[in-house]
Coordinates of C-alpha atoms and ligand atoms in Angstrom, one line a residue:
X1 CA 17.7 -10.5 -5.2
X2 CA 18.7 -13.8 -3.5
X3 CA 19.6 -14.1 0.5
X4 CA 20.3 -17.3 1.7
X5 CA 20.6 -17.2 5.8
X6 CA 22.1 -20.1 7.9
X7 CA 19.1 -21.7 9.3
X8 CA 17.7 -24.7 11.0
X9 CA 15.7 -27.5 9.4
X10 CA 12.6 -25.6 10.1
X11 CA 9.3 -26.1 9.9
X12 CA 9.3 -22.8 7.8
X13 CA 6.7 -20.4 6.5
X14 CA 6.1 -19.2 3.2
X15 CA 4.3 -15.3 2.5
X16 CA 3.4 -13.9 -1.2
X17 CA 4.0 -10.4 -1.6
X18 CA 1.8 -9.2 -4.8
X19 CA 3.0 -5.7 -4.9
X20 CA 2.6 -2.7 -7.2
X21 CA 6.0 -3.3 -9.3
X22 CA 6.5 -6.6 -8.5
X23 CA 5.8 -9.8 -7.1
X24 CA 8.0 -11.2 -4.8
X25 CA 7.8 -14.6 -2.1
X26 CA 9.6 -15.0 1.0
X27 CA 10.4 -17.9 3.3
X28 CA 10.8 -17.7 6.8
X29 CA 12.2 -19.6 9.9
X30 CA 10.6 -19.3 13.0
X31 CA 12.9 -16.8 14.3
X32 CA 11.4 -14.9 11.6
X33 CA 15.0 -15.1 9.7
X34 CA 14.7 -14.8 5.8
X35 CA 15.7 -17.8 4.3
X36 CA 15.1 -17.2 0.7
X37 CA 13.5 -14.9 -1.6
X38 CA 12.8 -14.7 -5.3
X39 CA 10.9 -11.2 -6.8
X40 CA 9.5 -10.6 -10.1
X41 CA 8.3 -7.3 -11.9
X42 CA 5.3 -7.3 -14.1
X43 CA 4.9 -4.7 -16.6
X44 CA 3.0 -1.0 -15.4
X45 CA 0.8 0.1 -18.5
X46 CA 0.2 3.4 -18.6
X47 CA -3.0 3.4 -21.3
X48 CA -3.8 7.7 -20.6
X49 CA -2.6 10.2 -18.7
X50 CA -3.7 9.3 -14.8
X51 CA -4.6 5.9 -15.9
X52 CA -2.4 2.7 -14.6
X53 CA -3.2 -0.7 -15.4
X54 CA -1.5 -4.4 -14.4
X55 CA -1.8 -7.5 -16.6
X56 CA -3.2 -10.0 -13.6
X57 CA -2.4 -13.2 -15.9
X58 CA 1.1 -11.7 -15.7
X59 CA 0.8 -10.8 -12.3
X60 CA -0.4 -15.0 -11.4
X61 CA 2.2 -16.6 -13.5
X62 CA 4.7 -14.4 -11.9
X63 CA 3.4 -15.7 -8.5
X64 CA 3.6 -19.1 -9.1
X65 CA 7.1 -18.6 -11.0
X66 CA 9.0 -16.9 -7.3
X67 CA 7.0 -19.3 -5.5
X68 CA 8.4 -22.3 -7.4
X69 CA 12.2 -20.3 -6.9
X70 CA 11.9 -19.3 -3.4
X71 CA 10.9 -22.9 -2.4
X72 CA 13.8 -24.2 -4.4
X73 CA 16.2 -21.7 -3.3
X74 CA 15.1 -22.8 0.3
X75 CA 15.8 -26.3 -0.8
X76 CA 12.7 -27.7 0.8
X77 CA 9.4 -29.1 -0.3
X78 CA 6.0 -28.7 0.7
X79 CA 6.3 -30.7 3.6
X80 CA 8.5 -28.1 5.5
X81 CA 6.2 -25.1 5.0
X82 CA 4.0 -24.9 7.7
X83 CA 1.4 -22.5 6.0
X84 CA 1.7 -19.3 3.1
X85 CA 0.7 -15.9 3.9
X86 CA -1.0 -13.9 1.6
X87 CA -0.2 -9.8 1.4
X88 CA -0.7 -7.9 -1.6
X89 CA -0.8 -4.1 -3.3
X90 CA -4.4 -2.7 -1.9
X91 CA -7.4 -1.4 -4.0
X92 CA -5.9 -2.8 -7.2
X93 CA -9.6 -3.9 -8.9
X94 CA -10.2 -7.2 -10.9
X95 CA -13.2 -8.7 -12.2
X96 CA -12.6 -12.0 -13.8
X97 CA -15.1 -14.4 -15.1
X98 CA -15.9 -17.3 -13.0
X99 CA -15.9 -20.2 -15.1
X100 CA -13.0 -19.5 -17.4
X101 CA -11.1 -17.9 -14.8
X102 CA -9.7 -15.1 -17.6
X103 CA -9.8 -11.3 -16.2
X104 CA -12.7 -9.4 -17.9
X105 CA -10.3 -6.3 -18.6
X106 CA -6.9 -5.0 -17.0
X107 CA -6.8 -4.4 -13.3
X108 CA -6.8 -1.0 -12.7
X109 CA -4.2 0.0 -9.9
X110 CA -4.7 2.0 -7.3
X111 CA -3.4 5.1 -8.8
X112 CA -5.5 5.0 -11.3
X113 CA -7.5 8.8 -11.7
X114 CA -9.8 7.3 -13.9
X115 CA -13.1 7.4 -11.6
X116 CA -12.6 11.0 -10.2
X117 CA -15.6 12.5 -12.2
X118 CA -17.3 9.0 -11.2
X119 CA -16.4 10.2 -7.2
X120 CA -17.4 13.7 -7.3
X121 CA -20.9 11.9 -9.1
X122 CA -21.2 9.9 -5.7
X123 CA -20.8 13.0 -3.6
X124 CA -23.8 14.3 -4.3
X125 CA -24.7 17.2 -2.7
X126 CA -22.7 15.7 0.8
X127 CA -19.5 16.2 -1.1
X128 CA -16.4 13.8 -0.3
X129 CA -17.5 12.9 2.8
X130 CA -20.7 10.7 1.6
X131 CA -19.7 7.1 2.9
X132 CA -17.2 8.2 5.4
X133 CA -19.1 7.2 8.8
X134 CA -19.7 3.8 7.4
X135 CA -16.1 3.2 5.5
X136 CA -13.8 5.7 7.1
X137 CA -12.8 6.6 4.1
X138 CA -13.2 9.8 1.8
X139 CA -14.8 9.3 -1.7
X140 CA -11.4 9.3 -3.9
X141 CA -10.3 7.9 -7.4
X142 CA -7.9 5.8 -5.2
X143 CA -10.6 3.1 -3.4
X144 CA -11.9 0.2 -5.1
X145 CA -15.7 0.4 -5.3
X146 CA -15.6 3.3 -7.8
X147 CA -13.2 1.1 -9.9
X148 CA -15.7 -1.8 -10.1
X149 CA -18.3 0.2 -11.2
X150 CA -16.2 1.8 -13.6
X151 CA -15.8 -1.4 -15.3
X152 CA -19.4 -2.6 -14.9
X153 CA -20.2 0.8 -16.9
X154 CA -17.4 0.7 -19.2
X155 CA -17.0 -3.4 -20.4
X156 CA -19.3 -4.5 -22.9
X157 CA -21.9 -6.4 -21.5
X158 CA -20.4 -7.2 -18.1
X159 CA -23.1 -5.8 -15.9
X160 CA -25.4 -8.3 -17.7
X161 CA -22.8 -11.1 -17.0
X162 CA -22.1 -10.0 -13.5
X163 CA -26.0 -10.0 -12.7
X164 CA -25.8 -13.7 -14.0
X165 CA -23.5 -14.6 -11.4
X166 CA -20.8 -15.3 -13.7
X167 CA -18.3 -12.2 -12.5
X168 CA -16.2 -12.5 -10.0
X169 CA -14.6 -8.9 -8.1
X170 CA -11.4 -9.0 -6.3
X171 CA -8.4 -6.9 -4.7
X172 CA -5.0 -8.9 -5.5
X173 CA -5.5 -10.8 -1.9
X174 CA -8.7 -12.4 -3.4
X175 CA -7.5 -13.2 -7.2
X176 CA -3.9 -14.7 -5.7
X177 CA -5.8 -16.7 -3.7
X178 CA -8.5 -18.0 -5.7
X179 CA -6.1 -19.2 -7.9
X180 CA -3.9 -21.1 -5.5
X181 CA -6.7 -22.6 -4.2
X182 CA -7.7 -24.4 -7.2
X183 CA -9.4 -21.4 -9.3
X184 CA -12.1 -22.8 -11.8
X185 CA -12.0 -26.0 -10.1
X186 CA -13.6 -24.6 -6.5
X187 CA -10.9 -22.4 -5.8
X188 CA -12.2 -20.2 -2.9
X189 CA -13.7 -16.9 -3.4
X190 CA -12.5 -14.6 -0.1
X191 CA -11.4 -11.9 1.0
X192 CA -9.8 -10.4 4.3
X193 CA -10.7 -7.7 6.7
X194 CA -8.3 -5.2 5.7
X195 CA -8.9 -5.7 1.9
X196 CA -12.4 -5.4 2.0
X197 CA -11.9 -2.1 4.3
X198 CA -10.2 -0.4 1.2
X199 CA -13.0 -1.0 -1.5
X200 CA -15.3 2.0 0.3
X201 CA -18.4 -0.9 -0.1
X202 CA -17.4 -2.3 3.5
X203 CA -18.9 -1.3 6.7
X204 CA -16.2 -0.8 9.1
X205 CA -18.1 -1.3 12.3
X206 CA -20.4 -4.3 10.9
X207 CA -17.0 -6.3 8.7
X208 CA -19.8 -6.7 6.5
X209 CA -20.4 -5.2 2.9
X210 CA -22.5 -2.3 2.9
X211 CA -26.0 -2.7 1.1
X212 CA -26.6 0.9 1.0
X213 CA -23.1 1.8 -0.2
X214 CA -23.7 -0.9 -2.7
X215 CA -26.8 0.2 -4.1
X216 CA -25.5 3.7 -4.3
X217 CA -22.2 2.6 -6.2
X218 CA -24.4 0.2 -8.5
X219 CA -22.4 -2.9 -7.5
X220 CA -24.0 -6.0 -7.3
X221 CA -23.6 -8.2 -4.7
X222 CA -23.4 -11.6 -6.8
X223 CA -19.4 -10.2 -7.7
X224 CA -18.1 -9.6 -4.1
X225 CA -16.0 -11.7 -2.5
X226 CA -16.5 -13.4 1.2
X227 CA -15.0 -11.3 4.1
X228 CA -13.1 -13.0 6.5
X229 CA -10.6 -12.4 9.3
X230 CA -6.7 -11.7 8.2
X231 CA -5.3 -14.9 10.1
X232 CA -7.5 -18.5 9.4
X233 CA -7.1 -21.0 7.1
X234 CA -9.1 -20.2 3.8
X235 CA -8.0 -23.5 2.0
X236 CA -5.5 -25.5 0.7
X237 CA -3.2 -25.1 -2.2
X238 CA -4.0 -27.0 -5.2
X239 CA -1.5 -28.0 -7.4
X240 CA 2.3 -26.6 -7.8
X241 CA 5.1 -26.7 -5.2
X242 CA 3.0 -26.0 -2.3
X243 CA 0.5 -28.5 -3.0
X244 CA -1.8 -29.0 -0.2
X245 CA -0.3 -26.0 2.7
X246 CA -2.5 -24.3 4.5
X247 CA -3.5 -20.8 2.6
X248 CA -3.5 -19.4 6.2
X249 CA -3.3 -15.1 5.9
X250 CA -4.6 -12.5 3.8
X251 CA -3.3 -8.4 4.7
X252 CA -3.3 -5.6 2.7
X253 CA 0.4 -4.9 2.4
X254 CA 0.5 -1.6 4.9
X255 CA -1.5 -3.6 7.2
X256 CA 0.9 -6.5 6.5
X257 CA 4.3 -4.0 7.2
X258 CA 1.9 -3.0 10.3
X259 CA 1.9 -6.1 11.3
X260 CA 5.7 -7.4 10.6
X261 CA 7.0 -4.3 12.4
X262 CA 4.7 -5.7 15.8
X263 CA 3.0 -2.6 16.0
X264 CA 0.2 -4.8 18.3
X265 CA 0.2 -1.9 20.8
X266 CA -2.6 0.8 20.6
X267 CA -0.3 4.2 19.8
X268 CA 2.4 2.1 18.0
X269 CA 3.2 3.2 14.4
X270 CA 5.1 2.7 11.4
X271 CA 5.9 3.9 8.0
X272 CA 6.8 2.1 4.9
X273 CA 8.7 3.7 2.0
X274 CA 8.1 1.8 -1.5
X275 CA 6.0 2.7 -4.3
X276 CA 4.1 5.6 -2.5
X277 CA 4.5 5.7 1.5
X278 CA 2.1 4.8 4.1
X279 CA 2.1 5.3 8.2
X280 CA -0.4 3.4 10.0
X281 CA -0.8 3.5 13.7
X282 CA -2.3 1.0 15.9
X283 CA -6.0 2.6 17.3
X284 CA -6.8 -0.9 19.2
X285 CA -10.6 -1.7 19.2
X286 CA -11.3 2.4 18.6
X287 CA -12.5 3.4 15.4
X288 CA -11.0 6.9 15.3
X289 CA -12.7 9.6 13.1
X290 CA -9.7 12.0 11.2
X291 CA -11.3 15.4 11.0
X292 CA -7.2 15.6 9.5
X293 CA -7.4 14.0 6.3
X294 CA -6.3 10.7 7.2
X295 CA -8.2 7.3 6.9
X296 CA -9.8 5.1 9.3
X297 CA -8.8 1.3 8.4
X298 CA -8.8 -1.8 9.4
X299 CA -5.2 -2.9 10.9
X300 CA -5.7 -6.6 11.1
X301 CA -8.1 -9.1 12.7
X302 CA -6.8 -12.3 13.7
X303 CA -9.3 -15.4 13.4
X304 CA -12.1 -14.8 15.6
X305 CA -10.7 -12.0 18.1
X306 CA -12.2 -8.8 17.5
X307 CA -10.6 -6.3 14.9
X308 CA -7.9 -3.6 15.0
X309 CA -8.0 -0.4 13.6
X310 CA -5.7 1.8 12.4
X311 CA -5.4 5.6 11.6
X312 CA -3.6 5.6 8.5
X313 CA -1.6 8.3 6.2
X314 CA -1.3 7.7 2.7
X315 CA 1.0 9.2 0.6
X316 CA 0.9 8.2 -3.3
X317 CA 4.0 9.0 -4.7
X318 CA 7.8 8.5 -2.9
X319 CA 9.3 5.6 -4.0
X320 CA 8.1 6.1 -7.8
X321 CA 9.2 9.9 -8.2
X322 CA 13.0 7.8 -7.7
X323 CA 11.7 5.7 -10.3
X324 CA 10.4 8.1 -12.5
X325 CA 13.9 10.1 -12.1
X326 CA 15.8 7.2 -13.8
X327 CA 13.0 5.6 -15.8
X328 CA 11.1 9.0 -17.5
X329 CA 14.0 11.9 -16.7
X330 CA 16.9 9.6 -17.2
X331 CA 18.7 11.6 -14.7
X332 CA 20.5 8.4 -12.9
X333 CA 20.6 4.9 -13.6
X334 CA 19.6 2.8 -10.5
X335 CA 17.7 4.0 -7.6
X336 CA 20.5 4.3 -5.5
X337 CA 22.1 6.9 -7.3
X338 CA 20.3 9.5 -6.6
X339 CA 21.5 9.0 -2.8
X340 CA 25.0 9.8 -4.9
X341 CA 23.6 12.8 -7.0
X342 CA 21.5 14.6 -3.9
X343 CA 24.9 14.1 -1.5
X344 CA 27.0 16.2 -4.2
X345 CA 24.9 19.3 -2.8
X346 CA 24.7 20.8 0.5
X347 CA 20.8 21.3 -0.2
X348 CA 18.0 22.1 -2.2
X349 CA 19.0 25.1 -3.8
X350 CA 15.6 26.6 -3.6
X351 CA 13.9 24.0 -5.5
X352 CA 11.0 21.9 -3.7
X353 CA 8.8 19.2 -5.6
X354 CA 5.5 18.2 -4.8
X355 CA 5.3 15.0 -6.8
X356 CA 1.2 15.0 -7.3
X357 CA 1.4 12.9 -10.3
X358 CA -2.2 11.1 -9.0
X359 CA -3.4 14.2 -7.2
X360 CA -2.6 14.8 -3.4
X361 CA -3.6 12.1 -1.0
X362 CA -3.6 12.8 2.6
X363 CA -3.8 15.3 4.3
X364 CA -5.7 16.9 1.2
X365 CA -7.5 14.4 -1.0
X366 CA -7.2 16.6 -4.1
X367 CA -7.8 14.9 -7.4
X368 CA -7.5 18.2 -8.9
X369 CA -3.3 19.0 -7.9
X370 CA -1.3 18.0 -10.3
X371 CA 2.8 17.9 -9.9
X372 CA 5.3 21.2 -9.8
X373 CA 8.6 22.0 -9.0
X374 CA 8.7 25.2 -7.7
X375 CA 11.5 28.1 -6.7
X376 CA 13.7 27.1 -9.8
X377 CA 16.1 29.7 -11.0
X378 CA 19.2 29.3 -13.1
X379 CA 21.0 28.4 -10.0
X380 CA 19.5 24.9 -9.8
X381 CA 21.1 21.5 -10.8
X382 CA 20.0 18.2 -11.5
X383 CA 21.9 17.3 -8.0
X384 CA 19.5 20.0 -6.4
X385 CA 16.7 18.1 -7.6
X386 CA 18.0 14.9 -6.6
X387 CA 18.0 16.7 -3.4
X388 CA 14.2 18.0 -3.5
X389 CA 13.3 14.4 -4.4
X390 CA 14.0 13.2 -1.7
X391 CA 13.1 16.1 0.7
X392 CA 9.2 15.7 -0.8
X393 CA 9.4 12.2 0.9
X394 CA 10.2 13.6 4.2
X395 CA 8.4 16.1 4.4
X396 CA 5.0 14.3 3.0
X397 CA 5.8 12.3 5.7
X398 CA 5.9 15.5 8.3
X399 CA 2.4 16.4 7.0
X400 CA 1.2 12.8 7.9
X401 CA 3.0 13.0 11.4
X402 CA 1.1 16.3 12.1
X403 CA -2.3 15.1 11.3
X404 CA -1.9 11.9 13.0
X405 CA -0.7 13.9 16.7
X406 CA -3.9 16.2 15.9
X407 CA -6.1 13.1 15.2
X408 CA -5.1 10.3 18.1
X409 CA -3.6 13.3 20.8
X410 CA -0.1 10.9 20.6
X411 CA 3.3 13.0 20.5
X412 CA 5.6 10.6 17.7
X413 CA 8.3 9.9 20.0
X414 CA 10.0 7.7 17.2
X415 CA 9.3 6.5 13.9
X416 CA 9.9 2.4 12.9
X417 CA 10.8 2.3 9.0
X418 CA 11.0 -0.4 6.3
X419 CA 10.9 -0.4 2.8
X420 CA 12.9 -0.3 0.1
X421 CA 13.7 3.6 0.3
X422 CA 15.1 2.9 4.0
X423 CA 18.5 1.8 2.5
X424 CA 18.9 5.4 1.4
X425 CA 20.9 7.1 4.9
X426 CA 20.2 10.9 3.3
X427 CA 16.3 10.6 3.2
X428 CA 16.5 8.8 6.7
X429 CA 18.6 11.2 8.0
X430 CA 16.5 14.3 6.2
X431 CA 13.5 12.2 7.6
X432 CA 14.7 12.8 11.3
X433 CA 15.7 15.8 10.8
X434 CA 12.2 17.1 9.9
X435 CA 10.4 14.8 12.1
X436 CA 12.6 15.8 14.8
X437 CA 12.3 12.6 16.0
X438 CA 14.2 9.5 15.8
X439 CA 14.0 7.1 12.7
X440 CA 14.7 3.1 13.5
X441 CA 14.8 0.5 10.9
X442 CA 14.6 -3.3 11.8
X443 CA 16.4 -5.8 10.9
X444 CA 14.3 -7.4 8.2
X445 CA 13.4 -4.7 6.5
X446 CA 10.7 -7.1 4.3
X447 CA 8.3 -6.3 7.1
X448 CA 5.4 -6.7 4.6
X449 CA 6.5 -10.4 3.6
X450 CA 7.3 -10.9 7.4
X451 CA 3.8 -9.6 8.7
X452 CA 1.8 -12.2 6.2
X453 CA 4.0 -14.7 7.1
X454 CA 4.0 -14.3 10.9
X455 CA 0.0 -13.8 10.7
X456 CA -0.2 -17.4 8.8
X457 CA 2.2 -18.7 11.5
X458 CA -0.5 -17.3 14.0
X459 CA -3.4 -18.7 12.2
X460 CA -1.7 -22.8 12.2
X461 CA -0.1 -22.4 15.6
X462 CA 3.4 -22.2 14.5
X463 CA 4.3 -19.0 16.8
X464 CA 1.7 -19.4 20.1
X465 CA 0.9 -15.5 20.7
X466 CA 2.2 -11.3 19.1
X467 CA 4.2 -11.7 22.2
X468 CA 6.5 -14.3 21.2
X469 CA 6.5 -12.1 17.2
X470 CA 7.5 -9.8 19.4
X471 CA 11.0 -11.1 20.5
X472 CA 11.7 -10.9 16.6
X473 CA 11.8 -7.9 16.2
X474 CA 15.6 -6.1 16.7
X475 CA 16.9 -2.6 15.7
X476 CA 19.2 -2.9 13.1
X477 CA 19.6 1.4 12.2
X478 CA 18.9 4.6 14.1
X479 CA 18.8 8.5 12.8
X480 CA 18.5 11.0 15.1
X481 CA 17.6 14.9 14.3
X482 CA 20.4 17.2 13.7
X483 CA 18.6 19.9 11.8
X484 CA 18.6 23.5 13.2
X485 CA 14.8 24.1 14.6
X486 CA 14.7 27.7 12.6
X487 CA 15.8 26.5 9.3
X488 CA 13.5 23.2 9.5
X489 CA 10.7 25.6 10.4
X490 CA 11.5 27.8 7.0
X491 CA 11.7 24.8 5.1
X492 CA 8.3 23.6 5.7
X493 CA 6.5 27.0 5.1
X494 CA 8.6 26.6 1.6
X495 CA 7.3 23.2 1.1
X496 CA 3.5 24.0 2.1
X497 CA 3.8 27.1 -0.5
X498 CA 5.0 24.6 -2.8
X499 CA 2.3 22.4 -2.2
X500 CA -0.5 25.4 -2.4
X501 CA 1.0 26.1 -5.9
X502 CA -0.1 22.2 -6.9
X503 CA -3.9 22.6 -6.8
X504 CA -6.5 23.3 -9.0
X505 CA -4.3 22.6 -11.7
X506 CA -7.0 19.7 -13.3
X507 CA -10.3 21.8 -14.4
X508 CA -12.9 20.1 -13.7
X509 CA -14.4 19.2 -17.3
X510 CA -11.1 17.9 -18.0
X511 CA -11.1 15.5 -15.3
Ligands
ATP601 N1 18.4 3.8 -2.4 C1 17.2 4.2 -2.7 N2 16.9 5.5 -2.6 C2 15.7 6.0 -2.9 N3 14.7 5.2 -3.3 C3 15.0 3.9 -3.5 C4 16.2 3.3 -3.2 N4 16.1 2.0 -3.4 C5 14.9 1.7 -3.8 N5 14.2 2.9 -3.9 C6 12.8 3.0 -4.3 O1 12.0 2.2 -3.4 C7 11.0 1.5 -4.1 C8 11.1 0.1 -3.9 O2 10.8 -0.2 -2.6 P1 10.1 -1.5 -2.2 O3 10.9 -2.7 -2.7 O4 9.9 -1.5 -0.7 O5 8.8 -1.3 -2.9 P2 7.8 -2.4 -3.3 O6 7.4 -3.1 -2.1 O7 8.4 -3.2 -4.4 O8 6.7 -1.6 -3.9 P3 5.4 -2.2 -4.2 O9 5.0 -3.1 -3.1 O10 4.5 -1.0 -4.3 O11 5.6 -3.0 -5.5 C9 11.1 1.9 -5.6 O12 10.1 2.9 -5.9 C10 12.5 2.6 -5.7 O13 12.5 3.7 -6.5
MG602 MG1 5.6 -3.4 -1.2

């Protein structure tokens, strides 16, 4: 993917994005205009059923690679980037050794089911609900904390090492960073708000790790990383292209897309479609309690002002059941096509599928659902498939909507988009229709790349204020609903029967 933009002679700023398929970096003008872009994939190992793993010496030699190509595509040098934003895939867990700077194991992804016997464990007799005061979060396979323990029971001898002081833990933010700032030789060992709020070992209301959490998880403090705000300058880079910029931003990347799409208002929201799908909306200095099924986050904290939170719905699986339609069924050949293939149907056919491939995430938090496609009969075509595909995206999303109105009392009056899945006009326009509400895309639909970058900017002086971020942002698409109100309504119960028919289906001594 290349897109070269007329453009001035900057200054420009430069944001990673180390996502869950690939890595990609961006470089922006200070209209916030793409300028170039270079993206990589790194390979997703699949060890066991439920498990998912990343190679993170793949994973930093593909950041270093798009860096190098995005910086030449730009033809510029170091000396026109003004800072580099950091955003990155969230919960991903790496322990690497300290002095040799080689990962102790795989990182295991945020999909990864491996720790749900390891959660229930934690529960105790509280049940999923344990840390939730301090963390906001419920006890799930799908945090952080449960991973690093995982590995501290599970590697040979790294608890030992780790007591040392020899381990170092990290989400993606904290490993890309480390490196670029010089790694074994004193690169720095941080971490922002928004990261550290998705490892479950974080105190929301403190920023500060947890010492009870961590003694209950078995985590020792000598791994963790430092928390600081999403917007400062954590160091310089050492070595390569960007030799000696300002690393200046660290976001999770839903935080990030937050972020890009200018949601700075309490009540403001948006959803991304990539990988999975996540909705965030801005809660301003309240940390909001779901009683819904959704998290409590952290949306972004910029240097020393106090922190935002964020209400947020997470759904795991919407971009990768396209995926897994081309890549496991073989049923198209590119992601687009199955725009193509669901369009040669008027609808569903009966057929609805609830993709639950790592459980259910919100609303439900059920490690025990496991996928279906229900209402088949001889009737059904691949085309009507194609068709519940992309309905499960929608209406995960309407699930997310629902609880979010219950949880903040605020009626969606429209939705903002991004992600890759936005380019597809059927699930927008399905999307509306279910939402009854209107969907609007921007007009850089990078919004994660664009939020790093514009919080980096923030963080060196480069934009003065959100206000002037602001003036960026421009619609670029809108959907509004067209669907008939009784047939939406039937539609829904079908999909929440659907979704019923998912659980339970993991015993639990098989988990
Ligand atoms: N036209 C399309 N219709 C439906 N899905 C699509 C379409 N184009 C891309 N996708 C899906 O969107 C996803 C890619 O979107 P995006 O590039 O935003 O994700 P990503 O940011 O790379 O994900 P991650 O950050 O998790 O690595 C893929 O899962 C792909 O299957
Ligand atoms: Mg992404």
């Amino acid at each position: 993917m290349t897109a070269t933009a007329s453009h001035g002679t900057g200054p420009f700023i430069a944001a990673i994005d180390q996502g869950t398929t690939s890595s990609r970096c961006i470089v922006f003008d200070r209209d916030g205009r793409i300028v170039s872009v270079d993206q990589k994939e790194h390979e997703q190992i699949f060890p066991k059923p439920g498990w998912v793993e990343h190679n993170a010496t793949e994973i930093w030699e593909n950041v270093q690679q798009v860096v190098a190509s995005a910086i030449e595509k730009a033809g510029i040098t170091a000396a026109d980037v003004k800072a580099i934003g950091i955003t990155n895939q969230r919960e991903t867990t790496l322990l690497w050794d300290k002095n040799t700077g080689e990962p102790v194991h795989n990182a295991i992804v945020w999909q990864d089911t491996r720790t749900t016997a390891l959660c229930k464990e934690l529960g105790r007799n509280v049940g999923q609900d344990r840390f939730r005061r301090e963390t906001g979060l419920p006890l799930a396979s799908y945090f952080a904390g449960p991973k690093v323990r995982w590995l501290l029971d599970n590697v040979e001898g790294l608890r030992e090492r780790a007591e040392r002081g020899e381990i170092l833990f990290g989400t993606m933010d904290s490993w890309v960073i480390w490196n670029l700032t010089g790694g074994v030789d004193g690169g720095h060992h941080v971490t922002d708000v928004t990261n550290a709020s998705r490892t479950m070992l974080m105190n929301l209301h403190t920023m500060e790790w947890d010492e009870k959490i961590l003694e209950s998880m078995e985590v020792p403090a000598t791994v963790l990383p430092e928390i600081r705000s999403s917007a400062e300058v954590y160091g310089q880079v050492k070595g390569g292209v960007l030799d000696g910029v300002p690393v200046a931003s660290a976001l999770g990347d839903q935080q990030a897309a937050l972020f890009g799409q200018t949601c700075f208002a309490e009540g403001e929201a948006k959803s991304t479609y990539g990988t999975g799908t996540f909705m965030l909306m801005n809660t301003g200095d309240k940390v909001i309690n779901s009683y819904s099924g959704l998290l409590t986050t952290v949306g972004y904290q910029i240097g020393d002002k106090k922190p935002v939170y964020a209400l947020e719905g997470s759904i795991a699986v919407t971009g990768s059941l396209v995926q897994w339609m081309r890549d496991q069924m073989g049923l198209i050949s590119t992601a687009a096509e199955i725009e193509t293939l669901a369009s040669s149907v008027e609808d569903n056919g009966g057929a609805y599928f609830v993709p639950a491939f790592s459980g259910l995430f919100a609303p439900y938090w059920r490690s025990d659902a496991r996928g279906v496609i229900a209402g088949l009969t001889r009737y059904v075509t691949k085309a009507h498939i194609a068709r519940a595909v992309l309905e499960a995206t929608a209406w995960q999303t309407r699930e997310i909507t629902d609880a979010m109105t219950k949880d903040s009392g605020v009626e969606l009056s429209a939705l903002k988009v991004d992600g890759g899945m936005t380019s597809n006009n059927l699930l927008m326009q399905t999307l509306s229709d279910v939402l009854d509400a209107p969907v609007v895309r921007p007009m850089v639909a990078e919004t994660t790349c664009l939020g790093a970058a514009y919080a980096a900017g923030l963080a060196v002086g480069f934009w003065p204020d959100t206000d002037a971020l602001r003036a960026n942002w421009r619609r670029a698409a809108e959907w509004t609903p067209r669907m008939d109100a009784e047939i939406r309504d039937r539609e829904y119960k079908n999909w929440l029967k659907a979704v019923e028919r998912t659980m339970g289906w993991i015993d639990e001594d098989e988990s």
